[in-house]
Amino acid sequence: MTEHPFAITLDAGTSLANRTGSWRTSKPVYADHLPPCNARCPAGENIQGWLYHAESGDYRAAWEVLMRDNPLPAIMGRACYHTCEDACNRGRLDQAVGIHAVERFLGDLAIREGWRVEPGPPTGKRVLVIGAGPSGLSAAYHLARMGHTVTIADAGPKPGGMMRFGIPRYRLPREVLDAEVERILAMGVELRLNTAIDDIPRAMAEGGYDACFAAIGAHLARRVDIPAVAAGRILDAVSVLRGMETGAEPPKLGRRVVVYGGGNTAIDVARTARRLGAEEALIVYRRTREMMPAHDFEVEEALEEGVLVRWLSTIRRMDEGSLVVERMELDDTGWPRPTGEVETIEGDTLILALGQDVDTTVIERVPGVEVNKDRTIRVGPDLQTGHPGLFCGGDMVPSERTVTVAVGHGKKAARHIDAYLRGAPQESAPKHAVAGYDRLNTWYYTDAPRTVQPVLDALRRQTTFDEVKGGLDETTALFEARRCLSCGNCFECDNCFGVCPDNAVVKLGPGNRFRIDYDFCKGCGLCAAECPCGAIDMVEEEI
Amino acid sequence: MTQTVKFYQTGTLTVGNRLLDSDKRTVQASRNRSNALTCGHRACQGCGEALGARYAIDAAMRAANRDLVCVNATGCLEVFTTPYPETSWQVAWLHSLFGNAAAVASGVAAAMRVKGKATRVIAQGGDGGTTDIGFGCLSGMFERNDDVLYICYDNEAYMNTGVQRSSATPPAARTATTPAVGAAPGNVFGTGKNLPRIAMAHGIPYVATATVADLHDLEAKVTRAMGLHGARYIHILVPCPLGWGAASHDTIRLSRLAVESGLFPLFEAEHGEVTATTPIRRRVPVAEYLKPQKRFAHLFRPDAPGAQEALDRLQAMADANIRRFNLLSAEEAVR
Ligand SMILES: Cc1cc2nc3c(=O)[nH]c(=O)nc-3n(C[C@H](O)[C@H](O)[C@H](O)COP(=O)(O)OP(=O)(O)OC[C@H]3O[C@@H](n4cnc5c(N)ncnc54)[C@H](O)[C@@H]3O)c2cc1C
Ligand SMILES: Cc1ncc(C[n+]2csc(CCOP(=O)(O)OP(=O)(O)O)c2C)c(N)n1
Ligand code: SF4
Ligand code: SF4
Ligand SMILES: [Mg+2]
C-alpha cells in the first residue's frame, strides 16, 4: 500500500475498489417460477420450456423437452382439452397462447421427420402394463426410457384404448395415433393385442414381471331403464363409436337419431351420426347448456354441423319412430326437476351416452385391492394399490377422465414403479411458486392476436370423417410460440443487464443467462421490476 | 394464412432479446458496451442519472468509435463518480465548474479542431447546471453552433445539494425550497423553463428529448446526434428516487409514466422544426405518474388546499403537450 494523503484511503484509480454492494438491504435472485400453464397441465408438461425452443425455431429441441413428459404430442395437440390455456397469463393481456396448436405442430413435425426416442440402458427389470390406452402407453414409454423391459397386454384388436374406440377420426386421424404408438413400440416395448388379462397375479408370475401397471379404462356403458316397444332401437354410445372402428361396415343408425346425455361422448356420437347420414341428430339433456359437462367449443362445433340440442329434457318412453320427452325445470338449488309436461318427438334410434364405469372384475380379485363406491380403484398418492407392486392409473382410478390425465398418471406411475423397483423412495423436485400475472411487467410485450387454426368447410364436416381442425404451418407456429410471455422464466431479453444503474448484472452469453455481481449490486430492485417475465425475486438480506 | 413473424414475445421494447438480429439490439445489450460509467460509483440505489449517463455515453462511445471527451458540470453525476482519488469514468472526462460545462466543451472542441483531431465532444450536466447557472454558457454554445453535444440529465431539482428547486422543477412539486405548505403548496405554477424548446429556438441542428424508460429511443437519438456536427442538445428525464421520494425500483416505471401521461413528450427537432415524436402507447392520467412520488403527496391528501386544482392544471399541461406534439396520432406503437 502506498502512502496516502490525509483522509484518503484508496489508491488513485478506478471506483471498482468501492464495493457498493455493502449498501444493500435486499438482493435480486434469479428464480425459475412455475408458469401457470405448466402448473395446470395434467401431464406435467414443461410448456414454457418447450415453447422457449420453439420460439427460436429449434423445433427438435422443443419436441425433445415436450417428450420428457408426454410421449403423444400429436395426439394431445388435438384431443387434449388444454386446461393450460385457461391458465395462460397471456389470456389476461389479449388471448391465451395457442399451446395445443403449437404442440400439435411439433407432434406432426416429429412424425413427418421420423424423430425417435432412445430407451434407457437396460435395468433387467420387467414390467407388465395392462391396457394400451393413453395411460398404459405413457407408462410403457416412461418405463422404457428408464431402461425397464415393458410388455403391454391389451384385450382389444388395436392399441389406443378410447383414443381409438372413443374419440372419432374427425378429431383424431388414425395415422397420427398409429404413428405415435409405433414410436413407443420402436423403443422395444412389446405389445400383445387380443390379450385380455383375467388374473393379474398369475400373469405377473408366469411372465416373470417385477411390477405391473394396470390402466384398463372405464368401458361399461351406464344405462337407464327407458320403457320401449320391441322395435325401438336403443344403443349405447361407446358401442356405436367402437363399432366405427371394429365393424366391417359402420353401424347402421336410423334417419332420426336421438342422443341422451350431455357429455363429450354425447357430442361425439351425435356428430358421428350426422356424418353417417342421419338427417337429424338431436341431443336430449336434462340440464342447461351451461351445466353440460361437454366443453363449450365442442357444443359449438356440433351446432355448426347441424346437431340439434334440447336442453332441460328427459326421455320417458320410446315408441315406434317416436319418443316421449318431459320438460324439466331448475329448482332453487339449480337441480333439474320434472314438470309433468310431456311432448312427443320423432326418432327411430336412441343412443345412450350417460357415462361409463370401470369393469372391476379382473382387478377386484387381486388380494389387497380395494374398490371405491363409484367402482373406481383405490390407490395411494404413488398410484399403488393395496397389492404391492400393482399400480393403476387413467380412467379406472378416481380423477378426471381425459387423455391428458391418463398420460400424466402413466408418467407418475412409471416414476413410482421405477422407485419401487430400485427399492428407493421416489423423490420429486420441490414445486416452485406459480408465476402469476402480477409478476409480469407487461409493458414489454406487444399485442399479438392469437393465430386461428384453419377449419374444414361445413359440407365436408357433415359428410366425411376428415379432420375438422387444421394445423399450423411453420410460420404460424413460430408466431404463436413467440406469443408466449415466458412467465417466471428468464428468456434472455437483456433487460436486467441493461437497467442496472450500477452495472452489476453480468451477462453470461447465449443460453447461460445472467449473474448478479453482489460486490456492486446496491439492491435497488430495478432489474426485478423491469424483468418482463418476473424471473427475479428480491430477497431480504440478513443484516 | 402466412403471417410475418415478429418478436411479439417482447417486440423490440426490451434491451436485447435473443430472437432479434444483433444490429437491432441496443448498445446496452452488448457485452462489449464501454460501460463509460462503471461500477463502484456512489449514486443512490436506483439513480436514474447514473443509468441515463451510462445509456447515453455508451451509445455515444459506439458512435464515436470511442474517440470521445466528456465535460461534466458540477452536480450529482460529477460528485458520485469522482470523489478523489477515484473515478468511475471509462472515457476521457473533465470537470471544471458548475456553470461552465458548455463553455469548457466549446474550448475542447476548438482545441481538437486546431490539433486536427476528429475526437468528438460531449458536455453534460444536471438540470440546475443546464437551465439555471450554466444557461448563459449553453446559449452561447448554441448560438455559435459549436461542435458539441450537450446532454442534460433532468432530475428536476438541485439534487446534489439537497433537493432545491430549479427552473426545471415541475409545478406543485415539493422541494427543500418549495415546501408543501400554504394555499398553493409546492413549486409555483407558471414558472420555469422548457429548455428543449429554448434550444430549438436557437435553430441548432438537433434537439431531442429522451427518458431512461425507452432505451431504443434514447440510443437512436444519441446516435443521430453523434452523426451530426454543430451544436446539439439532448434532454433526458432521469428520476431521482431520493429527491422525488420514490422507490428505488420505480425509476424506470416513473419515466415511462411521465411519457405515457403526456407530461414529458418525446420528440426530435432539427433546425428548430419538430421532425418526429414518439407516440404514447398506453395513455394514463397524470395522477398515475404523480402518486408514487412523495414530492407530490400533498396532492393526494383529501383535505389538502388546492390539490384538485393543481391536479387539473397538471393534467391540462399534459393534454397541451399531447396536442402540441400530436402524441396520440399514431395507433399503438407496435415496433
Ligand atoms: C367418446 C369419447 C371421447 C373422448 N374424447 C376425449 C377427448 O377429446 N379428450 C380427452 O382428453 N379425453 C377424451 N375422452 C376420455 C379419454 O379417452 C379417456 O379418459 C382415456 O382414454 C383414458 O385412458 P386409459 O388409458 O385410462 O383407458 P382407455 O383409453 O380406456 O384404455 C384402456 C385399455 O385397456 C384395455 N383393457 C381393458 N381391460 C383389459 C384387460 N382385462 N386386459 C387387457 N386389456 C384390457 C382396453 O382394451 C383399452 O385398450 C373421451 C372418451 C370418450 C368415451
Ligand atoms: C457556483 C456554484 N454554486 C453552487 C454550487 C453547489 N452545487 C453543487 S452541485 C449543485 C446542484 C446541482 O444540481 P443539478 O445541476 O440539477 O444536478 P443534480 O445534482 O441534480 O444532478 C450545487 C448547487 C457549486 N458547486 N458551484
Ligand atoms: S404466456 Fe407462455 S409461459 Fe405464460 S402461461 Fe401462457 S404459455 Fe405459459
Ligand atoms: S440524489 Fe438523486 S441524482 Fe443524486 S445520486 Fe441520488 S438518486 Fe442520483
Ligand atoms: Mg438536478
Coordinates of N, CA and C and ligand atoms in Angstrom, one line a residue, chain B residues 49 73-80 97-99 125-130 133 153 155-161 164 166, ligand 2:
Chain B
E49 N -30.1 9.1 -13.0 CA -29.0 9.9 -13.6 C -27.8 9.0 -14.0
A73 N -20.5 19.2 -15.8 CA -20.8 20.2 -14.9 C -20.8 19.6 -13.5
T74 N -20.7 20.5 -12.5 CA -20.9 20.0 -11.1 C -22.3 19.5 -10.9
G75 N -22.4 18.6 -9.9 CA -23.7 18.0 -9.7 C -23.5 16.6 -9.3
C76 N -24.6 15.9 -9.0 CA -24.5 14.5 -8.6 C -23.7 13.7 -9.5
L77 N -23.9 13.8 -10.8 CA -23.2 13.0 -11.7 C -21.7 13.1 -11.6
E78 N -21.3 14.3 -11.3 CA -19.8 14.5 -11.1 C -19.4 14.0 -9.7
V79 N -20.2 14.3 -8.7 CA -19.8 14.0 -7.3 C -19.8 12.5 -7.1
F80 N -20.8 11.9 -7.6 CA -20.9 10.4 -7.2 C -19.9 9.6 -8.1
L97 N -16.4 23.6 -13.6 CA -17.2 24.3 -12.6 C -18.7 23.9 -12.8
F98 N -19.5 24.4 -12.0 CA -20.9 24.2 -12.0 C -21.5 24.7 -13.3
G99 N -21.1 26.0 -13.6 CA -21.9 26.7 -14.6 C -21.2 26.8 -16.0
G125 N -24.6 17.7 -17.9 CA -24.8 18.3 -16.5 C -26.2 18.0 -16.1
G126 N -26.5 18.4 -14.9 CA -27.9 18.3 -14.3 C -28.7 19.4 -14.8
D127 N -30.0 19.4 -14.4 CA -30.9 20.5 -14.8 C -30.5 21.8 -14.2
G128 N -30.0 21.8 -13.0 CA -29.6 23.1 -12.4 C -28.4 23.7 -13.2
G129 N -27.4 22.8 -13.4 CA -26.3 23.3 -14.2 C -26.6 23.7 -15.6
T130 N -27.7 23.2 -16.1 CA -28.1 23.5 -17.5 C -29.0 24.6 -17.6
I133 N -27.7 27.9 -13.8 CA -26.4 28.6 -13.7 C -25.6 28.5 -15.0
Y153 N -29.2 15.9 -17.9 CA -29.8 14.8 -17.2 C -30.8 15.5 -16.2
N155 N -33.3 15.8 -13.5 CA -34.0 15.1 -12.3 C -34.8 16.2 -11.6
E156 N -35.0 17.3 -12.2 CA -36.0 18.3 -11.8 C -35.7 19.0 -10.5
A157 N -34.5 19.0 -10.1 CA -34.1 19.9 -8.9 C -32.6 19.8 -8.7
Y158 N -32.1 20.6 -7.8 CA -30.7 20.5 -7.4 C -30.5 19.4 -6.4
M159 N -30.3 18.2 -6.9 CA -30.3 17.0 -6.0 C -29.1 17.0 -5.2
N160 N -27.9 17.3 -5.7 CA -26.7 17.0 -5.0 C -26.6 17.9 -3.7
T161 N -27.2 19.0 -3.7 CA -27.1 19.9 -2.6 C -28.3 19.8 -1.7
Q164 N -33.0 21.3 -3.9 CA -33.6 22.7 -4.1 C -34.2 22.8 -5.4
S166 N -35.2 24.0 -9.1 CA -34.5 24.6 -10.2 C -35.6 25.1 -11.2
Ligands
LIG2 C1 -21.1 28.1 -8.4 C2 -21.6 27.0 -7.6 N1 -22.7 27.2 -6.9 C3 -23.2 26.2 -6.1 C4 -22.6 25.0 -6.1 C5 -23.1 23.9 -5.2 N2 -23.7 22.8 -6.0 C6 -23.0 21.7 -6.3 S1 -24.0 20.6 -7.1 C7 -25.3 21.6 -7.0 C8 -26.6 21.2 -7.6 C9 -26.6 20.5 -8.9 O1 -27.9 20.4 -9.4 P1 -28.1 19.9 -10.8 O2 -27.3 20.6 -11.8 O3 -29.6 19.8 -11.1 O4 -27.5 18.4 -10.8 P2 -28.0 17.2 -9.9 O5 -27.2 17.1 -8.7 O6 -29.4 17.4 -9.6 O7 -27.8 16.0 -10.8 C10 -25.0 22.8 -6.4 C11 -26.0 23.9 -6.1 C12 -21.4 24.9 -6.9 N3 -20.7 23.7 -6.9 N4 -20.9 25.9 -7.6

